[in-house]
C-alpha cells in the first residue's frame, strides 16, 4: 500500500519555478505581472514571491514578500550599510527563514501551477551571493526550475550593451547550471529580431561593429566569436510586458526548459545527492 502511495506521489505533477533575473529597468517586475495575468487567463494558478527588499511597491499581489519579514531601511541603519549592502544583508536574513517559505510553498503546491520569483535589480546580489544560491538550489532540488533572464531590448541595440548582457547571461547560466531562457522584453518598442540575428549570424554582428574601430569594438568583436557555442545552447523569447505579445511563445519555450530540467538537471542532481550520502556513510564508518 505504501509503495503505491509513494509511486503516485513521485509522479505527481509539480509546479514550475520561474526565477526572474534582470538589470534594473529591464521591466522584470512588469514581466512577472504579465506572466501572472497570462497564467490566470488560462485557468492556471501562480504563487508569487517578491525577493526585492528595496522596492517601494509591486504591481502584483505577492503571496510571500521579503518586506513583510525584513525592513530594508532599518537594516541599513542598524548595520551602517549602503544600499547594496542593505539589500544583500536583508536577503541573507530572509534566507535564514527560507525553510518556512518552503513549507508555505509545499502546502500550496498541489493547487499551484507556477511559482514566480522577483529578484533584486542588482543582479550580482542574488546570483553571486550565498543566500541567492541557497534559494535557487533549494527550489531546484524540489521543483522544476527555470531561470528567465530579462533584457531591455531597446537598450541592447548597441553592440557593446548587447555583449554586456550576453556576458551576464553566460555567468548566470554557468553559476546556476539550470535551464535558461533569455527574454527580450519591450518588443512593442523595438523588435528583438536584430538580437536573434546577432546571436545566430557572426557576420551580422561584425557588420554592426564595422564603424567602431576603438579598443572596445575590437574586444566586443572577439568576445562574440568566443560566445558562439554559448549562443547555440540558449533558448530565446521576445515578449512585451505591456501588450502581452509573445507570451504564447514564451510558455512554449518554458515547456521545453522544464523537459530539459527533467531529463538533464534532475538526474545530475540525484546523482550528486546520492554521492554525498555515500560519502557521508563512509565518513561515519571510518570515524566510529
PDB file of C-alpha atoms in Angstrom:
ATOM      1  CA  UNK A   1       0.000   0.000   0.000  1.00  0.00           C
ATOM      2  CA  UNK A   2       2.767   2.413   0.944  1.00  0.00           C
ATOM      3  CA  UNK A   3       4.718   1.674  -2.250  1.00  0.00           C
ATOM      4  CA  UNK A   4       1.639   2.536  -4.291  1.00  0.00           C
ATOM      5  CA  UNK A   5       1.298   5.848  -2.478  1.00  0.00           C
ATOM      6  CA  UNK A   6       4.975   6.590  -3.000  1.00  0.00           C
ATOM      7  CA  UNK A   7       4.801   5.911  -6.718  1.00  0.00           C
ATOM      8  CA  UNK A   8       1.713   8.068  -7.120  1.00  0.00           C
ATOM      9  CA  UNK A   9       3.303  10.939  -5.193  1.00  0.00           C
ATOM     10  CA  UNK A  10       6.537  10.717  -7.185  1.00  0.00           C
ATOM     11  CA  UNK A  11       4.587  11.003 -10.443  1.00  0.00           C
ATOM     12  CA  UNK A  12       2.526  13.883  -9.099  1.00  0.00           C
ATOM     13  CA  UNK A  13       2.885  17.000 -11.222  1.00  0.00           C
ATOM     14  CA  UNK A  14       4.847  19.738  -9.501  1.00  0.00           C
ATOM     15  CA  UNK A  15       4.610  23.484 -10.121  1.00  0.00           C
ATOM     16  CA  UNK A  16       7.246  25.100 -12.322  1.00  0.00           C
ATOM     17  CA  UNK A  17       9.506  27.662 -10.646  1.00  0.00           C
ATOM     18  CA  UNK A  18      10.433  30.695 -12.782  1.00  0.00           C
ATOM     19  CA  UNK A  19      13.297  32.713 -11.291  1.00  0.00           C
ATOM     20  CA  UNK A  20      13.221  36.120 -12.979  1.00  0.00           C
ATOM     21  CA  UNK A  21      16.575  37.894 -13.081  1.00  0.00           C
ATOM     22  CA  UNK A  22      17.300  41.172 -14.834  1.00  0.00           C
ATOM     23  CA  UNK A  23      19.018  44.518 -14.528  1.00  0.00           C
ATOM     24  CA  UNK A  24      17.194  47.468 -13.014  1.00  0.00           C
ATOM     25  CA  UNK A  25      14.890  48.962 -15.629  1.00  0.00           C
ATOM     26  CA  UNK A  26      14.664  45.815 -17.746  1.00  0.00           C
ATOM     27  CA  UNK A  27      10.938  45.522 -16.972  1.00  0.00           C
ATOM     28  CA  UNK A  28      11.411  42.414 -14.857  1.00  0.00           C
ATOM     29  CA  UNK A  29       8.613  43.169 -12.368  1.00  0.00           C
ATOM     30  CA  UNK A  30       6.225  44.183 -15.163  1.00  0.00           C
ATOM     31  CA  UNK A  31       7.108  40.935 -16.939  1.00  0.00           C
ATOM     32  CA  UNK A  32       6.159  38.942 -13.841  1.00  0.00           C
ATOM     33  CA  UNK A  33       2.873  40.835 -13.626  1.00  0.00           C
ATOM     34  CA  UNK A  34       2.146  39.973 -17.280  1.00  0.00           C
ATOM     35  CA  UNK A  35       3.122  36.314 -16.803  1.00  0.00           C
ATOM     36  CA  UNK A  36       0.862  36.076 -13.753  1.00  0.00           C
ATOM     37  CA  UNK A  37      -2.013  37.622 -15.718  1.00  0.00           C
ATOM     38  CA  UNK A  38      -1.424  35.164 -18.583  1.00  0.00           C
ATOM     39  CA  UNK A  39      -1.393  32.229 -16.154  1.00  0.00           C
ATOM     40  CA  UNK A  40      -4.741  33.219 -14.643  1.00  0.00           C
ATOM     41  CA  UNK A  41      -6.313  33.902 -18.057  1.00  0.00           C
ATOM     42  CA  UNK A  42      -5.503  30.300 -18.964  1.00  0.00           C
ATOM     43  CA  UNK A  43      -7.163  28.885 -15.863  1.00  0.00           C
ATOM     44  CA  UNK A  44      -3.905  28.211 -14.026  1.00  0.00           C
ATOM     45  CA  UNK A  45      -2.668  29.384 -10.627  1.00  0.00           C
ATOM     46  CA  UNK A  46       0.507  31.258  -9.784  1.00  0.00           C
ATOM     47  CA  UNK A  47       2.328  31.706  -6.480  1.00  0.00           C
ATOM     48  CA  UNK A  48       4.393  34.907  -6.322  1.00  0.00           C
ATOM     49  CA  UNK A  49       7.461  35.715  -4.230  1.00  0.00           C
ATOM     50  CA  UNK A  50       8.990  39.186  -4.029  1.00  0.00           C
ATOM     51  CA  UNK A  51      12.652  38.980  -3.014  1.00  0.00           C
ATOM     52  CA  UNK A  52      13.499  42.651  -3.557  1.00  0.00           C
ATOM     53  CA  UNK A  53      13.517  44.370  -0.139  1.00  0.00           C
ATOM     54  CA  UNK A  54      14.209  47.834  -1.580  1.00  0.00           C
ATOM     55  CA  UNK A  55      11.257  48.062  -3.978  1.00  0.00           C
ATOM     56  CA  UNK A  56       8.663  50.642  -2.911  1.00  0.00           C
ATOM     57  CA  UNK A  57       5.697  48.778  -4.374  1.00  0.00           C
ATOM     58  CA  UNK A  58       4.990  45.779  -6.595  1.00  0.00           C
ATOM     59  CA  UNK A  59       2.222  45.723  -9.225  1.00  0.00           C
ATOM     60  CA  UNK A  60       1.082  42.256  -8.189  1.00  0.00           C
ATOM     61  CA  UNK A  61      -0.168  40.689  -5.006  1.00  0.00           C
ATOM     62  CA  UNK A  62       2.838  38.765  -3.708  1.00  0.00           C
ATOM     63  CA  UNK A  63       1.965  35.646  -1.719  1.00  0.00           C
ATOM     64  CA  UNK A  64       5.295  35.965   0.075  1.00  0.00           C
ATOM     65  CA  UNK A  65       7.047  39.320   0.328  1.00  0.00           C
ATOM     66  CA  UNK A  66      10.519  39.772   1.822  1.00  0.00           C
ATOM     67  CA  UNK A  67       9.423  43.231   3.016  1.00  0.00           C
ATOM     68  CA  UNK A  68       6.995  41.585   5.436  1.00  0.00           C
ATOM     69  CA  UNK A  69       9.940  39.890   7.145  1.00  0.00           C
ATOM     70  CA  UNK A  70      12.820  42.342   6.777  1.00  0.00           C
ATOM     71  CA  UNK A  71      12.814  46.141   6.968  1.00  0.00           C
ATOM     72  CA  UNK A  72      15.413  47.197   4.403  1.00  0.00           C
ATOM     73  CA  UNK A  73      15.895  50.759   5.695  1.00  0.00           C
ATOM     74  CA  UNK A  74      16.132  49.549   9.278  1.00  0.00           C
ATOM     75  CA  UNK A  75      18.781  47.010   8.244  1.00  0.00           C
ATOM     76  CA  UNK A  76      20.815  49.768   6.568  1.00  0.00           C
ATOM     77  CA  UNK A  77      20.577  51.915   9.690  1.00  0.00           C
ATOM     78  CA  UNK A  78      21.267  49.139  12.179  1.00  0.00           C
ATOM     79  CA  UNK A  79      24.303  47.714  10.381  1.00  0.00           C
ATOM     80  CA  UNK A  80      25.540  51.042   8.955  1.00  0.00           C
ATOM     81  CA  UNK A  81      25.268  49.840   5.345  1.00  0.00           C
ATOM     82  CA  UNK A  82      24.858  51.381   1.919  1.00  0.00           C
ATOM     83  CA  UNK A  83      22.015  50.468  -0.483  1.00  0.00           C
ATOM     84  CA  UNK A  84      23.619  47.337  -1.955  1.00  0.00           C
ATOM     85  CA  UNK A  85      24.883  46.124   1.418  1.00  0.00           C
ATOM     86  CA  UNK A  86      21.405  46.667   2.832  1.00  0.00           C
ATOM     87  CA  UNK A  87      19.797  44.579   0.085  1.00  0.00           C
ATOM     88  CA  UNK A  88      22.357  41.789   0.494  1.00  0.00           C
ATOM     89  CA  UNK A  89      22.010  41.678   4.290  1.00  0.00           C
ATOM     90  CA  UNK A  90      18.195  41.748   4.023  1.00  0.00           C
ATOM     91  CA  UNK A  91      18.335  38.799   1.628  1.00  0.00           C
ATOM     92  CA  UNK A  92      20.683  36.941   3.984  1.00  0.00           C
ATOM     93  CA  UNK A  93      18.321  37.493   6.924  1.00  0.00           C
ATOM     94  CA  UNK A  94      15.356  36.340   4.846  1.00  0.00           C
ATOM     95  CA  UNK A  95      17.214  33.199   3.751  1.00  0.00           C
ATOM     96  CA  UNK A  96      17.648  32.098   7.383  1.00  0.00           C
ATOM     97  CA  UNK A  97      13.863  31.620   7.399  1.00  0.00           C
ATOM     98  CA  UNK A  98      13.569  30.121   3.928  1.00  0.00           C
ATOM     99  CA  UNK A  99      12.618  26.733   5.354  1.00  0.00           C
ATOM    100  CA  UNK A 100       9.359  28.378   6.457  1.00  0.00           C
ATOM    101  CA  UNK A 101       8.871  29.711   2.928  1.00  0.00           C
ATOM    102  CA  UNK A 102       9.334  26.193   1.580  1.00  0.00           C
ATOM    103  CA  UNK A 103       6.680  24.935   3.985  1.00  0.00           C
ATOM    104  CA  UNK A 104       4.217  27.541   2.690  1.00  0.00           C
ATOM    105  CA  UNK A 105       5.012  26.618  -0.916  1.00  0.00           C
ATOM    106  CA  UNK A 106       4.704  22.902  -0.219  1.00  0.00           C
ATOM    107  CA  UNK A 107       1.277  23.352   1.359  1.00  0.00           C
ATOM    108  CA  UNK A 108       0.070  25.182  -1.753  1.00  0.00           C
ATOM    109  CA  UNK A 109       1.978  23.167  -4.361  1.00  0.00           C
ATOM    110  CA  UNK A 110      -0.969  20.897  -5.257  1.00  0.00           C
ATOM    111  CA  UNK A 111      -3.092  23.930  -6.171  1.00  0.00           C
ATOM    112  CA  UNK A 112      -0.340  25.938  -7.890  1.00  0.00           C
ATOM    113  CA  UNK A 113       0.974  25.582 -11.461  1.00  0.00           C
ATOM    114  CA  UNK A 114       3.744  28.198 -11.416  1.00  0.00           C
ATOM    115  CA  UNK A 115       5.927  29.774  -8.741  1.00  0.00           C
ATOM    116  CA  UNK A 116       7.307  33.183  -9.781  1.00  0.00           C
ATOM    117  CA  UNK A 117      10.294  34.832  -8.082  1.00  0.00           C
ATOM    118  CA  UNK A 118      11.026  38.542  -8.496  1.00  0.00           C
ATOM    119  CA  UNK A 119      14.668  39.238  -7.596  1.00  0.00           C
ATOM    120  CA  UNK A 120      16.584  42.493  -6.899  1.00  0.00           C
ATOM    121  CA  UNK A 121      17.594  44.598  -9.900  1.00  0.00           C
ATOM    122  CA  UNK A 122      21.183  44.457  -8.633  1.00  0.00           C
ATOM    123  CA  UNK A 123      21.842  41.122 -10.368  1.00  0.00           C
ATOM    124  CA  UNK A 124      25.064  40.200  -8.576  1.00  0.00           C
ATOM    125  CA  UNK A 125      23.385  40.441  -5.167  1.00  0.00           C
ATOM    126  CA  UNK A 126      21.153  37.487  -5.963  1.00  0.00           C
ATOM    127  CA  UNK A 127      23.203  35.438  -8.430  1.00  0.00           C
ATOM    128  CA  UNK A 128      26.588  35.622  -6.695  1.00  0.00           C
ATOM    129  CA  UNK A 129      25.583  35.661  -3.035  1.00  0.00           C
ATOM    130  CA  UNK A 130      25.354  32.648  -0.760  1.00  0.00           C
ATOM    131  CA  UNK A 131      21.712  33.454   0.016  1.00  0.00           C
ATOM    132  CA  UNK A 132      20.802  33.608  -3.690  1.00  0.00           C
ATOM    133  CA  UNK A 133      22.494  30.250  -4.271  1.00  0.00           C
ATOM    134  CA  UNK A 134      20.695  28.685  -1.292  1.00  0.00           C
ATOM    135  CA  UNK A 135      17.283  29.886  -2.512  1.00  0.00           C
ATOM    136  CA  UNK A 136      17.955  28.761  -6.093  1.00  0.00           C
ATOM    137  CA  UNK A 137      19.412  25.360  -5.200  1.00  0.00           C
ATOM    138  CA  UNK A 138      16.751  24.616  -2.592  1.00  0.00           C
ATOM    139  CA  UNK A 139      13.901  25.301  -5.002  1.00  0.00           C
ATOM    140  CA  UNK A 140      15.618  23.433  -7.849  1.00  0.00           C
ATOM    141  CA  UNK A 141      16.033  20.381  -5.614  1.00  0.00           C
ATOM    142  CA  UNK A 142      12.257  20.174  -5.107  1.00  0.00           C
ATOM    143  CA  UNK A 143      10.627  21.651  -8.217  1.00  0.00           C
ATOM    144  CA  UNK A 144      11.306  22.015 -11.958  1.00  0.00           C
ATOM    145  CA  UNK A 145      13.151  25.337 -12.028  1.00  0.00           C
ATOM    146  CA  UNK A 146      13.918  27.663 -14.937  1.00  0.00           C
ATOM    147  CA  UNK A 147      15.890  30.924 -14.938  1.00  0.00           C
ATOM    148  CA  UNK A 148      14.382  33.720 -17.046  1.00  0.00           C
ATOM    149  CA  UNK A 149      16.945  36.451 -17.771  1.00  0.00           C
ATOM    150  CA  UNK A 150      15.065  39.631 -18.699  1.00  0.00           C
ATOM    151  CA  UNK A 151      16.764  42.047 -21.125  1.00  0.00           C
ATOM    152  CA  UNK A 152      15.753  45.600 -22.029  1.00  0.00           C
ATOM    153  CA  UNK A 153      15.626  45.206 -25.833  1.00  0.00           C
ATOM    154  CA  UNK A 154      15.712  48.928 -26.826  1.00  0.00           C
ATOM    155  CA  UNK A 155      18.816  49.496 -24.690  1.00  0.00           C
ATOM    156  CA  UNK A 156      20.557  46.474 -26.247  1.00  0.00           C
ATOM    157  CA  UNK A 157      20.601  47.788 -29.813  1.00  0.00           C
ATOM    158  CA  UNK A 158      24.161  48.959 -29.118  1.00  0.00           C
ATOM    159  CA  UNK A 159      26.593  46.041 -29.752  1.00  0.00           C
ATOM    160  CA  UNK A 160      28.573  46.851 -26.582  1.00  0.00           C
ATOM    161  CA  UNK A 161      25.455  46.859 -24.378  1.00  0.00           C
ATOM    162  CA  UNK A 162      24.211  43.700 -26.088  1.00  0.00           C
ATOM    163  CA  UNK A 163      27.515  41.959 -25.376  1.00  0.00           C
ATOM    164  CA  UNK A 164      27.412  43.115 -21.751  1.00  0.00           C
ATOM    165  CA  UNK A 165      24.006  41.451 -21.370  1.00  0.00           C
ATOM    166  CA  UNK A 166      25.251  38.261 -23.018  1.00  0.00           C
ATOM    167  CA  UNK A 167      28.225  38.062 -20.666  1.00  0.00           C
ATOM    168  CA  UNK A 168      25.895  38.496 -17.707  1.00  0.00           C
ATOM    169  CA  UNK A 169      23.679  35.744 -19.116  1.00  0.00           C
ATOM    170  CA  UNK A 170      26.681  33.472 -19.592  1.00  0.00           C
ATOM    171  CA  UNK A 171      27.862  33.952 -15.998  1.00  0.00           C
ATOM    172  CA  UNK A 172      24.367  33.352 -14.568  1.00  0.00           C
ATOM    173  CA  UNK A 173      23.861  30.209 -16.667  1.00  0.00           C
ATOM    174  CA  UNK A 174      27.130  28.654 -15.534  1.00  0.00           C
ATOM    175  CA  UNK A 175      26.565  29.720 -11.929  1.00  0.00           C
ATOM    176  CA  UNK A 176      23.064  28.244 -11.615  1.00  0.00           C
ATOM    177  CA  UNK A 177      23.508  25.372 -14.117  1.00  0.00           C
ATOM    178  CA  UNK A 178      19.736  25.476 -14.619  1.00  0.00           C
ATOM    179  CA  UNK A 179      17.588  25.576 -17.781  1.00  0.00           C
ATOM    180  CA  UNK A 180      17.905  29.134 -19.029  1.00  0.00           C
ATOM    181  CA  UNK A 181      15.716  31.392 -21.165  1.00  0.00           C
ATOM    182  CA  UNK A 182      16.790  34.811 -22.422  1.00  0.00           C
ATOM    183  CA  UNK A 183      13.689  37.035 -22.518  1.00  0.00           C
ATOM    184  CA  UNK A 184      13.985  40.118 -24.709  1.00  0.00           C
ATOM    185  CA  UNK A 185      11.405  42.449 -23.152  1.00  0.00           C
ATOM    186  CA  UNK A 186       9.790  45.617 -24.558  1.00  0.00           C
ATOM    187  CA  UNK A 187       9.403  44.232 -28.089  1.00  0.00           C
ATOM    188  CA  UNK A 188       6.494  46.648 -28.512  1.00  0.00           C
ATOM    189  CA  UNK A 189       9.163  49.383 -28.669  1.00  0.00           C
ATOM    190  CA  UNK A 190      11.909  47.554 -30.592  1.00  0.00           C
ATOM    191  CA  UNK A 191      11.714  44.087 -32.147  1.00  0.00           C
ATOM    192  CA  UNK A 192      14.241  41.568 -30.857  1.00  0.00           C
ATOM    193  CA  UNK A 193      14.936  40.245 -34.370  1.00  0.00           C
ATOM    194  CA  UNK A 194      18.269  42.105 -34.503  1.00  0.00           C
ATOM    195  CA  UNK A 195      19.410  40.328 -31.314  1.00  0.00           C
ATOM    196  CA  UNK A 196      18.455  36.894 -32.642  1.00  0.00           C
ATOM    197  CA  UNK A 197      20.341  37.691 -35.859  1.00  0.00           C
ATOM    198  CA  UNK A 198      23.427  38.775 -33.936  1.00  0.00           C
ATOM    199  CA  UNK A 199      23.324  35.537 -31.931  1.00  0.00           C
ATOM    200  CA  UNK A 200      22.939  33.279 -34.959  1.00  0.00           C
ATOM    201  CA  UNK A 201      24.999  35.142 -37.579  1.00  0.00           C
ATOM    202  CA  UNK A 202      28.513  36.190 -36.582  1.00  0.00           C
ATOM    203  CA  UNK A 203      28.999  38.260 -39.737  1.00  0.00           C
ATOM    204  CA  UNK A 204      25.878  40.270 -38.962  1.00  0.00           C
ATOM    205  CA  UNK A 205      27.309  41.238 -35.571  1.00  0.00           C
ATOM    206  CA  UNK A 206      30.632  42.093 -37.222  1.00  0.00           C
ATOM    207  CA  UNK A 207      28.832  44.400 -39.649  1.00  0.00           C
ATOM    208  CA  UNK A 208      27.182  46.205 -36.719  1.00  0.00           C
ATOM    209  CA  UNK A 209      30.669  46.800 -35.293  1.00  0.00           C
ATOM    210  CA  UNK A 210      32.414  47.833 -38.506  1.00  0.00           C
ATOM    211  CA  UNK A 211      32.279  51.551 -37.713  1.00  0.00           C
ATOM    212  CA  UNK A 212      33.658  51.027 -34.220  1.00  0.00           C
ATOM    213  CA  UNK A 213      37.452  50.981 -34.556  1.00  0.00           C
ATOM    214  CA  UNK A 214      38.145  51.540 -30.866  1.00  0.00           C
ATOM    215  CA  UNK A 215      39.688  49.014 -28.497  1.00  0.00           C
ATOM    216  CA  UNK A 216      36.187  48.351 -27.099  1.00  0.00           C
ATOM    217  CA  UNK A 217      34.908  47.463 -30.560  1.00  0.00           C
ATOM    218  CA  UNK A 218      37.766  45.022 -31.100  1.00  0.00           C
ATOM    219  CA  UNK A 219      37.212  43.454 -27.664  1.00  0.00           C
ATOM    220  CA  UNK A 220      33.463  43.029 -28.214  1.00  0.00           C
ATOM    221  CA  UNK A 221      34.124  41.502 -31.641  1.00  0.00           C
ATOM    222  CA  UNK A 222      36.494  38.866 -30.230  1.00  0.00           C
ATOM    223  CA  UNK A 223      34.093  38.068 -27.389  1.00  0.00           C
ATOM    224  CA  UNK A 224      31.282  37.399 -29.841  1.00  0.00           C
ATOM    225  CA  UNK A 225      33.342  34.706 -31.555  1.00  0.00           C
ATOM    226  CA  UNK A 226      34.060  33.065 -28.182  1.00  0.00           C
ATOM    227  CA  UNK A 227      30.374  33.071 -27.209  1.00  0.00           C
ATOM    228  CA  UNK A 228      29.173  31.353 -30.385  1.00  0.00           C
ATOM    229  CA  UNK A 229      28.935  27.941 -28.679  1.00  0.00           C
ATOM    230  CA  UNK A 230      27.155  29.547 -25.716  1.00  0.00           C
ATOM    231  CA  UNK A 231      24.527  31.029 -28.041  1.00  0.00           C
ATOM    232  CA  UNK A 232      23.800  27.596 -29.532  1.00  0.00           C
ATOM    233  CA  UNK A 233      22.667  26.268 -26.160  1.00  0.00           C
ATOM    234  CA  UNK A 234      20.372  29.201 -25.375  1.00  0.00           C
ATOM    235  CA  UNK A 235      16.610  29.473 -25.612  1.00  0.00           C
ATOM    236  CA  UNK A 236      15.394  32.927 -26.653  1.00  0.00           C
ATOM    237  CA  UNK A 237      11.984  34.539 -26.379  1.00  0.00           C
ATOM    238  CA  UNK A 238      10.758  38.022 -27.302  1.00  0.00           C
ATOM    239  CA  UNK A 239       7.908  39.498 -25.256  1.00  0.00           C
ATOM    240  CA  UNK A 240       6.187  42.734 -24.363  1.00  0.00           C
ATOM    241  CA  UNK A 241       5.196  43.056 -20.736  1.00  0.00           C
ATOM    242  CA  UNK A 242       2.950  45.968 -21.759  1.00  0.00           C
ATOM    243  CA  UNK A 243       0.916  44.354 -24.553  1.00  0.00           C
ATOM    244  CA  UNK A 244       1.362  40.667 -23.732  1.00  0.00           C
ATOM    245  CA  UNK A 245       2.850  39.985 -27.161  1.00  0.00           C
ATOM    246  CA  UNK A 246       4.990  36.830 -27.272  1.00  0.00           C
ATOM    247  CA  UNK A 247       3.541  35.188 -24.150  1.00  0.00           C
ATOM    248  CA  UNK A 248       2.404  32.068 -26.036  1.00  0.00           C
ATOM    249  CA  UNK A 249       5.901  31.594 -27.444  1.00  0.00           C
ATOM    250  CA  UNK A 250       7.486  32.192 -24.035  1.00  0.00           C
ATOM    251  CA  UNK A 251       5.398  29.448 -22.415  1.00  0.00           C
ATOM    252  CA  UNK A 252       6.263  27.064 -25.252  1.00  0.00           C
ATOM    253  CA  UNK A 253       9.930  27.784 -24.563  1.00  0.00           C
ATOM    254  CA  UNK A 254       9.251  27.317 -20.855  1.00  0.00           C
ATOM    255  CA  UNK A 255       7.763  23.890 -21.538  1.00  0.00           C
ATOM    256  CA  UNK A 256      10.931  22.886 -23.406  1.00  0.00           C
ATOM    257  CA  UNK A 257      13.026  24.130 -20.482  1.00  0.00           C
ATOM    258  CA  UNK A 258      11.031  22.049 -17.987  1.00  0.00           C
ATOM    259  CA  UNK A 259      11.683  18.995 -20.160  1.00  0.00           C
ATOM    260  CA  UNK A 260      15.381  19.892 -20.077  1.00  0.00           C
ATOM    261  CA  UNK A 261      15.209  20.058 -16.271  1.00  0.00           C
ATOM    262  CA  UNK A 262      13.589  16.615 -16.065  1.00  0.00           C
ATOM    263  CA  UNK A 263      15.982  14.919 -18.495  1.00  0.00           C
ATOM    264  CA  UNK A 264      19.283  16.654 -17.720  1.00  0.00           C
ATOM    265  CA  UNK A 265      19.301  18.633 -14.486  1.00  0.00           C
ATOM    266  CA  UNK A 266      17.269  16.333 -12.227  1.00  0.00           C
ATOM    267  CA  UNK A 267      19.260  13.121 -12.932  1.00  0.00           C
ATOM    268  CA  UNK A 268      22.512  15.008 -12.289  1.00  0.00           C
ATOM    269  CA  UNK A 269      21.105  16.428  -9.048  1.00  0.00           C
ATOM    270  CA  UNK A 270      20.016  12.972  -7.874  1.00  0.00           C
ATOM    271  CA  UNK A 271      23.472  11.609  -8.731  1.00  0.00           C
ATOM    272  CA  UNK A 272      25.143  14.346  -6.664  1.00  0.00           C
ATOM    273  CA  UNK A 273      22.827  13.747  -3.691  1.00  0.00           C
ATOM    274  CA  UNK A 274      23.474  10.005  -3.850  1.00  0.00           C
ATOM    275  CA  UNK A 275      27.248  10.578  -3.985  1.00  0.00           C
ATOM    276  CA  UNK A 276      27.028  12.899  -0.974  1.00  0.00           C
ATOM    277  CA  UNK A 277      25.067  10.292   1.025  1.00  0.00           C
ATOM    278  CA  UNK A 278      27.612   7.582   0.185  1.00  0.00           C
ATOM    279  CA  UNK A 279      30.475   9.889   1.153  1.00  0.00           C
ATOM    280  CA  UNK A 280      28.784  10.674   4.467  1.00  0.00           C
ATOM    281  CA  UNK A 281      28.248   6.960   5.224  1.00  0.00           C
ATOM    282  CA  UNK A 282      31.908   6.207   4.514  1.00  0.00           C
ATOM    283  CA  UNK A 283      32.954   9.053   6.801  1.00  0.00           C
ATOM    284  CA  UNK A 284      30.756   7.731   9.630  1.00  0.00           C
ATOM    285  CA  UNK A 285      32.126   4.201   9.193  1.00  0.00           C
ATOM    286  CA  UNK A 286      35.758   5.403   9.262  1.00  0.00           C
ATOM    287  CA  UNK A 287      35.186   7.573  12.329  1.00  0.00           C
ATOM    288  CA  UNK A 288      33.383   5.063  14.524  1.00  0.00           C
TER     289      UNK A 288
END
